Amino acid sequence: MAKILIADDEELIRKLISDCLTKNGHTVLEAQDGEEAIKIFESEEDVDLAMLDIMMPELDGWQVCRKIRETSGIPVMLVSARSQDFDQIMGFESGADDYVTKPFSLAVLSRRVESLLQRGAVQIPKKDFVDDEDIEIENLLLKKNAHEVYIDGEIIELTLKEFKILYKLCKSPGRVYSRNKLLDEIWGIDYDGDIRTVDSHVARLRTKLGEWGNKNIITVYGTGYKLKKYN
């Protein structure tokens, strides 16, 4: 079974989640603040999933998520009483795969954990890794295995989801990907969130890529998105 890191400054919440996941056969590591969460994550090489509260002492959940994303693509779930759109968008911007608001059902939480674990973890290689699957389109360079994107030699900071969307589009220029297709392949078929999350991720991706994004990422109205195809 999986090794799961739970970070929450409320001991009762940690215990409730820990007991639930332990009964399901998982090994649980507990942290009471963001700094402890990072220390545990860095010392335990085989953590399979991280569950992070947002409002924690020392480092908040967003900061911990971004720190994890520097070296790993393991599933990250944010669990928080903050339910505003802004908070959830910040969560996905930080690289989270799921966002659960308190109070929550332990049964539903457990099912969402299993869903994330089934998608598997993608470990991000070191930044100096060179791979023959790099993609160059005009002045953009996409390094698949390093999870890096450059425009005119300048690195563009993308979340894991934004990178996956861009890679999929760049891999097949001219092919139209529906919103449902992107949602299934990048978020997973068990994702039960709003399909509009695809639009918000593409919008942020275009903004970060600037002129290149506005020129090359094309909206196919009523369907989804594609990358401009060059002859």
PDB file of C-alpha atoms in Angstrom, residues 1 11 14 21 29 66 74-75 80 102 120 140 152 161 178 183:
ATOM      1  CA  MET A   1       0.000   0.000   0.000  1.00  0.00           C
ATOM      2  CA  GLU A  11      -4.034  17.227  15.829  1.00  0.00           C
ATOM      3  CA  ARG A  14      -4.559  14.563  11.537  1.00  0.00           C
ATOM      4  CA  LEU A  21      -6.058   5.783   5.886  1.00  0.00           C
ATOM      5  CA  LEU A  29       3.493  10.149   8.253  1.00  0.00           C
ATOM      6  CA  ARG A  66       5.530  24.344  -4.524  1.00  0.00           C
ATOM      7  CA  ILE A  74       3.640  12.800  -6.571  1.00  0.00           C
ATOM      8  CA  PRO A  75      -0.078  13.518  -6.130  1.00  0.00           C
ATOM      9  CA  SER A  80      -8.624  23.311   3.872  1.00  0.00           C
ATOM     10  CA  LYS A 102     -13.501  21.138   5.381  1.00  0.00           C
ATOM     11  CA  GLY A 120       0.650   7.044 -10.071  1.00  0.00           C
ATOM     12  CA  LEU A 140       9.952  27.972 -27.549  1.00  0.00           C
ATOM     13  CA  ASP A 152      14.143  32.960 -26.152  1.00  0.00           C
ATOM     14  CA  LYS A 161      -0.760  20.732 -14.937  1.00  0.00           C
ATOM     15  CA  SER A 178     -11.617  18.622 -26.197  1.00  0.00           C
ATOM     16  CA  LEU A 183      -9.557  16.648 -18.145  1.00  0.00           C
TER      17      LEU A 183
END
